[in-house]
Coordinates of C-alpha atoms in Angstrom, one line a residue:
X25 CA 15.6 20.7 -103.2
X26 CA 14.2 17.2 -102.8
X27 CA 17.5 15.9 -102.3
X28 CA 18.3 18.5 -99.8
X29 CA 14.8 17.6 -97.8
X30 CA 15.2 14.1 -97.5
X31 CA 19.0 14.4 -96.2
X32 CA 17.7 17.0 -93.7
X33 CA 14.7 14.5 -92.6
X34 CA 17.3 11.6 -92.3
X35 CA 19.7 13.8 -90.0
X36 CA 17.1 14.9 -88.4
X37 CA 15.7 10.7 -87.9
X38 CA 19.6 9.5 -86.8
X39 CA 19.7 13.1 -84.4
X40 CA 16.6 11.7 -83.0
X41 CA 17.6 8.5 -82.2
X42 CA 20.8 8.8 -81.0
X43 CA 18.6 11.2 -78.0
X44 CA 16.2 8.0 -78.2
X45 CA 18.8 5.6 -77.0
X46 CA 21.6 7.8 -75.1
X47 CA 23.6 6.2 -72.8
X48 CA 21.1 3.5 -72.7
X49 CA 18.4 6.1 -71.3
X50 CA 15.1 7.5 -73.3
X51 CA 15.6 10.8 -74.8
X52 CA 18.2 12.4 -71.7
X53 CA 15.4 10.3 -69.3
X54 CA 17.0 7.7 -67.3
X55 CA 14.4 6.9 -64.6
X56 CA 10.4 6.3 -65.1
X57 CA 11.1 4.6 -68.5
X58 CA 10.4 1.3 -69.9
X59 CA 11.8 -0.7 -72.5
X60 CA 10.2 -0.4 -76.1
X61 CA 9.4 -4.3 -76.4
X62 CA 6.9 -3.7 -72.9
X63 CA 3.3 -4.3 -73.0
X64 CA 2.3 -1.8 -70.1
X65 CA -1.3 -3.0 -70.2
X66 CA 0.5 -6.3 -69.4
X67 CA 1.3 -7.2 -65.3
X68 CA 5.4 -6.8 -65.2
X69 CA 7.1 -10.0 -66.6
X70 CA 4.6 -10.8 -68.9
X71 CA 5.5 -9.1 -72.2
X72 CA 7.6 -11.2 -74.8
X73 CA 11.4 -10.6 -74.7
X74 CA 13.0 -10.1 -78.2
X75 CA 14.6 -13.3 -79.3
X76 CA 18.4 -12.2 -78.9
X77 CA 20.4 -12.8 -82.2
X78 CA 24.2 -13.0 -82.8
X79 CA 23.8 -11.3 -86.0
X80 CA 21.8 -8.1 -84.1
X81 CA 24.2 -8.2 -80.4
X82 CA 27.8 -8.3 -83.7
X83 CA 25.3 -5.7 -85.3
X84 CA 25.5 -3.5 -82.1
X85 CA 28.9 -3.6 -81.7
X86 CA 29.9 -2.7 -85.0
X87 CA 27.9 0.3 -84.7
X88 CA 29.4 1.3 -81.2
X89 CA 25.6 1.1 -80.2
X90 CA 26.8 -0.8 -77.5
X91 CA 28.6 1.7 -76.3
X92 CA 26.8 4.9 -76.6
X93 CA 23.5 3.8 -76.7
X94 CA 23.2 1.4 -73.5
X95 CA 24.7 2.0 -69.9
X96 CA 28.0 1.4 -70.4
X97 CA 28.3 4.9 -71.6
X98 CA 28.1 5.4 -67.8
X99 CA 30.0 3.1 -66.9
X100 CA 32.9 3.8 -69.2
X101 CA 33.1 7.4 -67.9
X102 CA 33.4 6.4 -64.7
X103 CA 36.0 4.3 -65.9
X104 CA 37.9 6.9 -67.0
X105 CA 37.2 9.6 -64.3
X106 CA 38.8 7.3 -61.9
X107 CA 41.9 6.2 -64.6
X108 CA 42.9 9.5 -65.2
X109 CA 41.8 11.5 -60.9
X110 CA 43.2 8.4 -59.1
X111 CA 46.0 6.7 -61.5
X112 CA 48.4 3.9 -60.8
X113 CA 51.9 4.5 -59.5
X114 CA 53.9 2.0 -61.1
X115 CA 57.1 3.4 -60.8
X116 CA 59.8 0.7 -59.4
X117 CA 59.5 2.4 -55.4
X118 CA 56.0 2.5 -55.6
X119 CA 54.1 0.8 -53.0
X120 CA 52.4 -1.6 -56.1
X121 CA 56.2 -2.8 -56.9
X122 CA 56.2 -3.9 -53.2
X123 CA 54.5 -7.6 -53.3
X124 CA 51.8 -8.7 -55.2
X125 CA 49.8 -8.2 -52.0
X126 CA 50.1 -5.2 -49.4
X127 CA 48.5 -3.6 -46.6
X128 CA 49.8 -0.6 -48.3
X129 CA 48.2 -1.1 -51.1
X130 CA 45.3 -1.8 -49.8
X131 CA 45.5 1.5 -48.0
X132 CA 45.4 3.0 -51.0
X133 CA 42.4 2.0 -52.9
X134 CA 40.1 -0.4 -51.3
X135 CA 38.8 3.2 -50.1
X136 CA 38.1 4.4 -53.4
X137 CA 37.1 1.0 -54.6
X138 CA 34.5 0.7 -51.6
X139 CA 32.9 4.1 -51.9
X140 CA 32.4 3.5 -55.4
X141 CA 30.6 0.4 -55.5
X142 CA 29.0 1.0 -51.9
X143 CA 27.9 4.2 -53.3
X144 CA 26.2 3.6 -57.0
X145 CA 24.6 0.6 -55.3
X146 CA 23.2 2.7 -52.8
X147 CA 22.4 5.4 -55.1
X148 CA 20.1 2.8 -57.1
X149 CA 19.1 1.3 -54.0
X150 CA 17.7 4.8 -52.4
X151 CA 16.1 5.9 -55.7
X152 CA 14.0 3.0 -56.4
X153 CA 13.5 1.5 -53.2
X154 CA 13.0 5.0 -51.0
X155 CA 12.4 7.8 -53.7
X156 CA 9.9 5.6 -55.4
X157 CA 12.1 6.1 -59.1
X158 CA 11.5 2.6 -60.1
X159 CA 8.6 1.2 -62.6
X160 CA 7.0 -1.7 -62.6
X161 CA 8.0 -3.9 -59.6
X162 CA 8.2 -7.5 -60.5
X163 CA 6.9 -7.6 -56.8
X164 CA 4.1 -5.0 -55.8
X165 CA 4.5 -3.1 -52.4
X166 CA 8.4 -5.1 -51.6
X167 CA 10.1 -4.5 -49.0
X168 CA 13.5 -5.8 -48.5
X169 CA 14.0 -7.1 -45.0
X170 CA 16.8 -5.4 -43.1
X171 CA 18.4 -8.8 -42.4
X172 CA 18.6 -9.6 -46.1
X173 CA 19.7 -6.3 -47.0
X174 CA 22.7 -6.5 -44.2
X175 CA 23.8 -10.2 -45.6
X176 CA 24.3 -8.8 -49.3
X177 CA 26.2 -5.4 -47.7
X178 CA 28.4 -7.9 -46.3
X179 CA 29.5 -10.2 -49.8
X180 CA 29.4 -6.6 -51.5
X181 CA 32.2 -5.4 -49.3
X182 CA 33.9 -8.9 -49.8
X183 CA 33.5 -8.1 -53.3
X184 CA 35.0 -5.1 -52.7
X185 CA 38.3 -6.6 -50.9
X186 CA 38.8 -9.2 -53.3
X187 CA 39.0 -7.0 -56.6
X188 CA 41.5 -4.6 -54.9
X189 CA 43.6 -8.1 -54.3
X190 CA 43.3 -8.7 -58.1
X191 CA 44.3 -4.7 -58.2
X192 CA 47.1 -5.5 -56.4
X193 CA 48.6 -8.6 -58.1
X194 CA 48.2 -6.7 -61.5
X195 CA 49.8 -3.4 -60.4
X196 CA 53.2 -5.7 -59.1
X197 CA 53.4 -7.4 -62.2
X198 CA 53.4 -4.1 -64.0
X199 CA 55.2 -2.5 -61.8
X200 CA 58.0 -5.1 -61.6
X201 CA 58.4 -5.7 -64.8
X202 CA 56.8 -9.1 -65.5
X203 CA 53.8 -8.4 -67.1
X204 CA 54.4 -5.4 -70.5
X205 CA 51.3 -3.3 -70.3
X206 CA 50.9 0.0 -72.8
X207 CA 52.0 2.9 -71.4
X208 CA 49.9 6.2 -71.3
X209 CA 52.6 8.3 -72.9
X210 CA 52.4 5.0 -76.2
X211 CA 49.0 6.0 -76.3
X212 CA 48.2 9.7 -76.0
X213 CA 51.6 11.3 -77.5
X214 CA 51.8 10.3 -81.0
X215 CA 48.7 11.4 -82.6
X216 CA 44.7 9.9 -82.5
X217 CA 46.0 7.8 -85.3
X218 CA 48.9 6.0 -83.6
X219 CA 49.4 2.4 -82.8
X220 CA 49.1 2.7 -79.2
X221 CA 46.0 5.0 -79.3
X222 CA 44.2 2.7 -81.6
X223 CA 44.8 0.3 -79.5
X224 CA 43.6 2.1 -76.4
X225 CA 40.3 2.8 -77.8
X226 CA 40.2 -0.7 -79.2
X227 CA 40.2 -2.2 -75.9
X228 CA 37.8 0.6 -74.9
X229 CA 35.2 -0.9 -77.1
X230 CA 35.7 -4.9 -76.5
X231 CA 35.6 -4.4 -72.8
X232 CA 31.7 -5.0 -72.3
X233 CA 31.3 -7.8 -75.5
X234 CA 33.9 -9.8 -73.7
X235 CA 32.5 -9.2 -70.3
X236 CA 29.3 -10.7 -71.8
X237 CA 31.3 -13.8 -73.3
X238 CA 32.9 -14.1 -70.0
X239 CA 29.6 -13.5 -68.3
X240 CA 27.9 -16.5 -70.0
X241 CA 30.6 -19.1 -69.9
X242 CA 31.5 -18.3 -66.8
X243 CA 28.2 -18.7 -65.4
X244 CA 27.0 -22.2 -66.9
X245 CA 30.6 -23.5 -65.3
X246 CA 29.0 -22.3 -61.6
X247 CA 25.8 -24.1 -62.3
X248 CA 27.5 -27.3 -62.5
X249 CA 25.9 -29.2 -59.7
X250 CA 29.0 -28.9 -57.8
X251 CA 30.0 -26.1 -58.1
X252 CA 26.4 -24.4 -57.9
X253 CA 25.7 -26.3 -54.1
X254 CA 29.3 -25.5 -53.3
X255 CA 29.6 -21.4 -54.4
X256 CA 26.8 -20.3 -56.9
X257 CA 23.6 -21.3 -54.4
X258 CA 24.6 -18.6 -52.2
X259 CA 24.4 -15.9 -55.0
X260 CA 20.8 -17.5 -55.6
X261 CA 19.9 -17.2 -51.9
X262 CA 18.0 -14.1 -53.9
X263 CA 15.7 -14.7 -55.5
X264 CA 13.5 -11.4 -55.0
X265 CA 16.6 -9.5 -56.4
X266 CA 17.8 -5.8 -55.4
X267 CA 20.7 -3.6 -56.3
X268 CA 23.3 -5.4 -53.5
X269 CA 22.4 -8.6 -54.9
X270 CA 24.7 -8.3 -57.9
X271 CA 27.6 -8.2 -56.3
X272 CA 26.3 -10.5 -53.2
X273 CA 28.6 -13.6 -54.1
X274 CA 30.6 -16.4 -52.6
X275 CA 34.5 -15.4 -52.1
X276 CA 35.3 -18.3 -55.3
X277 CA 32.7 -16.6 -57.2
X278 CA 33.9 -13.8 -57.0
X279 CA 37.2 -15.1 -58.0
X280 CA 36.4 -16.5 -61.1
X281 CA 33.8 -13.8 -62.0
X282 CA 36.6 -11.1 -61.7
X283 CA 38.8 -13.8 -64.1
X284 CA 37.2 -11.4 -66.5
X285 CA 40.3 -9.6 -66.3
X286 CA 42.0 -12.7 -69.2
X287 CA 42.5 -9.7 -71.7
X288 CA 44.7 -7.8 -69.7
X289 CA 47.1 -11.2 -69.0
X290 CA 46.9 -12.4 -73.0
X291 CA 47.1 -9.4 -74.5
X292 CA 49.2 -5.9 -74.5
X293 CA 46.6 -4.0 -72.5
X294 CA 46.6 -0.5 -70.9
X295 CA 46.2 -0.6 -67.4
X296 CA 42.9 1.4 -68.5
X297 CA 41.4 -1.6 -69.9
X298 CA 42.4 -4.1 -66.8
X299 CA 40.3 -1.0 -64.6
X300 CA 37.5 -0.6 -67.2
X301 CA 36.8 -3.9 -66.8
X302 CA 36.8 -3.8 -63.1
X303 CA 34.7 -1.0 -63.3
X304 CA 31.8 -2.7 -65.2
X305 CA 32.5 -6.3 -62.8
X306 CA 31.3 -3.8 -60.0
X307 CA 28.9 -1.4 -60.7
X308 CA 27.1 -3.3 -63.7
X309 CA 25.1 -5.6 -61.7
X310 CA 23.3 -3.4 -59.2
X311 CA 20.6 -2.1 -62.0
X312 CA 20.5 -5.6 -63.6
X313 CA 19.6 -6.8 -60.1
X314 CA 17.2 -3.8 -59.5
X315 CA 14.3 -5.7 -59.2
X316 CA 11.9 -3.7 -61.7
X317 CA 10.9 -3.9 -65.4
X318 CA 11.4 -0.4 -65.9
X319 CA 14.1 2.5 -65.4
X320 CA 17.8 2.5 -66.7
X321 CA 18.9 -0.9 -67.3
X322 CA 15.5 -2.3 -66.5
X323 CA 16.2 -6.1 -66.7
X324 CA 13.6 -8.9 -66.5
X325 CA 15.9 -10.9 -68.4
X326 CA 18.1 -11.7 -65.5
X327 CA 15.4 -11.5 -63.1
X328 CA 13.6 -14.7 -64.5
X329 CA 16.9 -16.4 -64.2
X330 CA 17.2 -16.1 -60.6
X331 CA 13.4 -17.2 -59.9
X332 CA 14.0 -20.0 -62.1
X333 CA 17.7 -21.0 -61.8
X334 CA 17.7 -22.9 -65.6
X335 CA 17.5 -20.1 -67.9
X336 CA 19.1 -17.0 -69.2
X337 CA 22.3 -17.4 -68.3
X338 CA 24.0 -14.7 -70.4
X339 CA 23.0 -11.2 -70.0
X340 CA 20.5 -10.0 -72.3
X341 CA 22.8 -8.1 -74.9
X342 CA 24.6 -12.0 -75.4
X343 CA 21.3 -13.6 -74.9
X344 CA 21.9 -15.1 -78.6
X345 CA 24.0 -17.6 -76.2
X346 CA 21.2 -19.0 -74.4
X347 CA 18.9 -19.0 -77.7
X348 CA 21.9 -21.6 -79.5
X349 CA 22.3 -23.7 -76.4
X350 CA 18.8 -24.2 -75.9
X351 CA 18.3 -22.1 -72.6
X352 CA 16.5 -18.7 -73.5
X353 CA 13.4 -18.1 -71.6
X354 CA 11.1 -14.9 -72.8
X355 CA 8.4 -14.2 -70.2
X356 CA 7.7 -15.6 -66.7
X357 CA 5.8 -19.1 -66.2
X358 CA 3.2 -17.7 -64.0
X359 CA -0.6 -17.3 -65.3
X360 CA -0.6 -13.6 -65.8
X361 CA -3.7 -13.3 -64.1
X362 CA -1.9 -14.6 -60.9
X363 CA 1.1 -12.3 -61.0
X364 CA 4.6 -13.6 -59.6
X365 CA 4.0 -14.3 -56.0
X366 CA 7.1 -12.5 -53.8
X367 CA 9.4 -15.3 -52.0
X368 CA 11.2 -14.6 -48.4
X369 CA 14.5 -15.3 -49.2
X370 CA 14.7 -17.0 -45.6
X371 CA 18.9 -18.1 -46.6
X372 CA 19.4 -14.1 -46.9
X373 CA 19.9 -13.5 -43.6
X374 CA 23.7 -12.9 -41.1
X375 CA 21.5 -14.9 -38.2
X376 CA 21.9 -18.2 -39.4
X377 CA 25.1 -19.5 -38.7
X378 CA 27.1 -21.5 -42.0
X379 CA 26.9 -24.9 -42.1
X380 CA 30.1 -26.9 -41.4
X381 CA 30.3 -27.6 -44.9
X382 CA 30.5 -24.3 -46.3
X383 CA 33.1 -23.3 -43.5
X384 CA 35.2 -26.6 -44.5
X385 CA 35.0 -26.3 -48.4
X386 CA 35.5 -22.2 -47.6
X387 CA 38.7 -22.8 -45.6
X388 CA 40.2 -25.2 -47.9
X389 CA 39.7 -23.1 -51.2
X390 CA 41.5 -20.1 -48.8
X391 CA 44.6 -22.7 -48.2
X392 CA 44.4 -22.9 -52.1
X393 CA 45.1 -19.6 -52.7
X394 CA 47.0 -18.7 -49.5
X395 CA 49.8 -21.0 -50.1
X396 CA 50.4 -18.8 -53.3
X397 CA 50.0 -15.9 -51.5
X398 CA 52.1 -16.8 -48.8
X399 CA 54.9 -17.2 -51.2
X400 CA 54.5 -14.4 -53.3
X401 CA 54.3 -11.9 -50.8
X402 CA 57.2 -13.6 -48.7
X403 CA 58.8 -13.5 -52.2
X404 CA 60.1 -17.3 -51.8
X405 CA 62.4 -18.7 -54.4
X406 CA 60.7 -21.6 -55.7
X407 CA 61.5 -23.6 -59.4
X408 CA 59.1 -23.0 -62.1
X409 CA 57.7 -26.5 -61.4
X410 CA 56.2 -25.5 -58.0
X411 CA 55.5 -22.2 -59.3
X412 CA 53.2 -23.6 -61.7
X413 CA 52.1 -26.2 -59.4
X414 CA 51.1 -23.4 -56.7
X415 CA 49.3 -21.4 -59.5
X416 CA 47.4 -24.3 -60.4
X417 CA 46.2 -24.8 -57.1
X418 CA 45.1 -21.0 -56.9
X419 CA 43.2 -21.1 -60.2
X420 CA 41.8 -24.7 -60.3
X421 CA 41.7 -26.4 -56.6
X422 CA 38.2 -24.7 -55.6
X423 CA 36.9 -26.4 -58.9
X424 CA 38.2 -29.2 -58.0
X425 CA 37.2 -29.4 -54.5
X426 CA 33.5 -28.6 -55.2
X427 CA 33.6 -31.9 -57.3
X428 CA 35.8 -33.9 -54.6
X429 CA 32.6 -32.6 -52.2
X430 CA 30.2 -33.5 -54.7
X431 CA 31.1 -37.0 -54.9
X432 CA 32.0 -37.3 -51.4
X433 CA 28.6 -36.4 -50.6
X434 CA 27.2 -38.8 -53.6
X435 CA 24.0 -36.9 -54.3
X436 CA 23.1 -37.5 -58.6
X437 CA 25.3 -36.5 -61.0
X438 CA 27.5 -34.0 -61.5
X439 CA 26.8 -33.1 -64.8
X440 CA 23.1 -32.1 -63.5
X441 CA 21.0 -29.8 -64.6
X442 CA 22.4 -30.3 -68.0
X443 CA 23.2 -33.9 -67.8
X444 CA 20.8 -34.6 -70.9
X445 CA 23.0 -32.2 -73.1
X446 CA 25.3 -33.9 -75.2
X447 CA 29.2 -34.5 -74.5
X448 CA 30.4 -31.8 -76.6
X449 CA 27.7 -29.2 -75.3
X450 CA 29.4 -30.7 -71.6
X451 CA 32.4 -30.7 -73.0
X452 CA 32.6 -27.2 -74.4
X453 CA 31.3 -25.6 -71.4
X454 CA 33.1 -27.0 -68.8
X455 CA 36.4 -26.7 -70.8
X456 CA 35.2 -22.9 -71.5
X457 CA 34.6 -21.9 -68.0
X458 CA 38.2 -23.3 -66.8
X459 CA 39.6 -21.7 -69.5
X460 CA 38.1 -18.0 -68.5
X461 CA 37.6 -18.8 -65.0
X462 CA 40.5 -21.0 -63.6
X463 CA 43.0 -20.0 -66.5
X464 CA 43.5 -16.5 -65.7
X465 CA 43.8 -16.8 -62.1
X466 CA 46.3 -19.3 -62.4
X467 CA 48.8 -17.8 -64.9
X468 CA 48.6 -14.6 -62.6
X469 CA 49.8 -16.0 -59.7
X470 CA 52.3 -17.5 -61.6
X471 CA 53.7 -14.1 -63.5
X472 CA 54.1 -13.7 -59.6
X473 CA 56.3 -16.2 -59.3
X474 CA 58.2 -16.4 -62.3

């Protein structure tokens, strides 16, 4: 009988825990929550942060944890509604087997893309900004100036336009034959214990811990000092975040930010995972970027970053990242008895015209990708040597043009803010952010090619 009781109690504890942490929520409760670690007697900002560790963020994914029990349970069922109610035509006369990049393609799903990402932005944009949802404003009484809000609607639908171009180059190279991909029929007609199912759900699962690799290496490339005046500063013109700031980045940010994508060029991926990943590059930000303490994905992890530019640049569930290299921050500087003091944002605006330097460095990293995509589309024979030199180009030249700007301009050193790191912490992010920034790009546009 005692055996009997304490196996019922411990079904009963793991029962109530799963409810505890579903889908990233607080038992079925997904707004008008607050994290556990949160000192509510505390202002917003001011409670400790868990010290990340590698050990607990390996711990979670073992566990699946960070699959059922945080967001990306949401996420991934998005994921698949769309997969499975809007699939790819890959067939060899489909409009995807046309050119790596189409108006007819773009026909297609840039509307699907854009309601999507338009609308859960808006969704968490209406509920905590309008319906009041949110809890525990990092900024009491906000208001998000309609300027501001019109300037991040407009990178959100670049971001929008330039993931159905990544859409598009990955759907030709399926589609023509260049790039192998799992097939739906190797991975749902053979049994749950096939090869290609297991590998399905595989991918499934390393989706969002590679997304946070990507996410963190990624990042400390753009905060390079050239690279950060050249794309990053304009993602940073917020910092009083809201939903649309996520996704409000320059066109090479977004670029290398949907590089992301590496899996599905290395490895033998379903077209699934490619999407997946898509899915959580566009919808994931907009509760990280929320601007409260509280509700689902509450984050004042990221929010410290962008009001202090030098910290936390992984996202929380990788924070271990920022603890090793030296670069975790817990609470907010402030005196708590002073609060954190709301900033205007004035960059965030569509009334200020760009500086001549933006348009210059903007137009030439455009001419580095449009020469590839002049040629690709065209379909232009060209040798394998200026193949690879045009995909070079595409993946590395608006790198390397924020450094030729940089020392053009001659203003400190490029290696600035970490400059007092040592060579191989330089040398180990630098080389890691080409490698899952430039890298990807590059070898996609040359599969185009090839």
């Amino acid at each position: 009988v005692s055996t009997q009781s304490t196996w019922g109690l411990g079904s009963w504890n793991h029962m109530m825990e799963f409810f505890r942490d579903f889908a990233g929520g607080q038992y079925l409760r997904f707004f008008n929550i607050v994290p556990p670690y949160i000192d509510q007697t505390k202002k917003p900002g001011f409670s400790a942060i868990p010290t990340p560790t590698f050990g607990n963020w390996l711990k979670e994914g073992l566990l699946l944890r960070h699959i059922w029990a945080s967001p990306n349970l949401v996420w991934v069922a998005i994921a698949l509604a769309i997969y499975f109610l809007f699939p790819y035509d890959l067939s060899p006369g489909s409009v995807a087997a046309k050119a790596p990049l189409s108006w007819d393609f773009f026909d297609e799903r840039f509307p699907l893309w854009f309601a999507i990402t338009l609308g859960y932005n808006a969704f968490f944009y209406i509920t905590m900004y309008s319906l009041g949802w949110g809890v525990r404003s990092f900024i009491p009484n906000r208001v998000v100036p309609l300027d501001k809000l019109l300037h991040n609607l407009l990178y959100n639908v670049s971001a929008v336009v330039i993931w159905v171009g990544f859409e598009n180059v990955f759907a030709y190279l399926w589609a023509s034959g260049r790039l192998a991909y799992l097939t739906d029929a190797d991975a749902f007609s053979h049994g749950l214990q096939s090869p290609g199912f297991l590998r399905f759900m595989a991918g499934l699962i390393i989706v969002p811990m590679w997304r946070e690799v990507h996410f963190y290496f990624a990042h400390r490339l753009l905060h390079y000092k050239p690279v950060f005046q050249q794309v990053h500063s304009l993602h940073h013109r917020n910092t009083d975040i809201e939903p649309f700031s996520g996704l409000t980045m320059h066109p090479v940010e977004h670029l290398y930010y949907y590089a992301c994508i590496l899996p599905s060029v290395f490895f033998f991926a379903s077209p699934f995972h490619f999407l997946w990943n898509g899915v959580h590059l566009l919808i994931s930000p907009a509760a990280s970027h929320s601007g409260y303490e509280g509700g689902f994905q509450g984050d004042n992890f990221h929010y410290m970053h962008h009001r202090y530019f030098e910290c936390n640049y992984a996202g929380f569930s990788a924070g271990a990242l920022d603890v090793i290299f030296g670069t975790f921050m817990g609470k907010f500087k402030e005196r708590e008895e002073d609060g954190v003091k709301e900033r205007l944002d004035s960059k965030s605006n569509i009334r200020s015209p760009p500086t001549l330097e933006f348009v210059m460095y903007l137009a030439l990293s455009a001419a580095c990708v449009g020469v590839w995509a002049y040629v690709a589309v065209e379909h232009l024979a060209v040798s394998q040597t200026v193949a690879a030199a045009l995909a070079f180009l595409a993946g590395f030249g608006p790198v390397l043009l924020a450094f030729v700007f940089f020392f053009v301009n001659g203003n400190g050193s490029a290696l600035d803010p970490f400059s007092k790191k040592g060579v191989f912490e330089n040398v180990l992010h630098l080389g890691m952010g080409n490698l899952v920034c430039a890298v990807p790009v590059a070898l996609a546009c040359y599969l185009t090619l090839a």
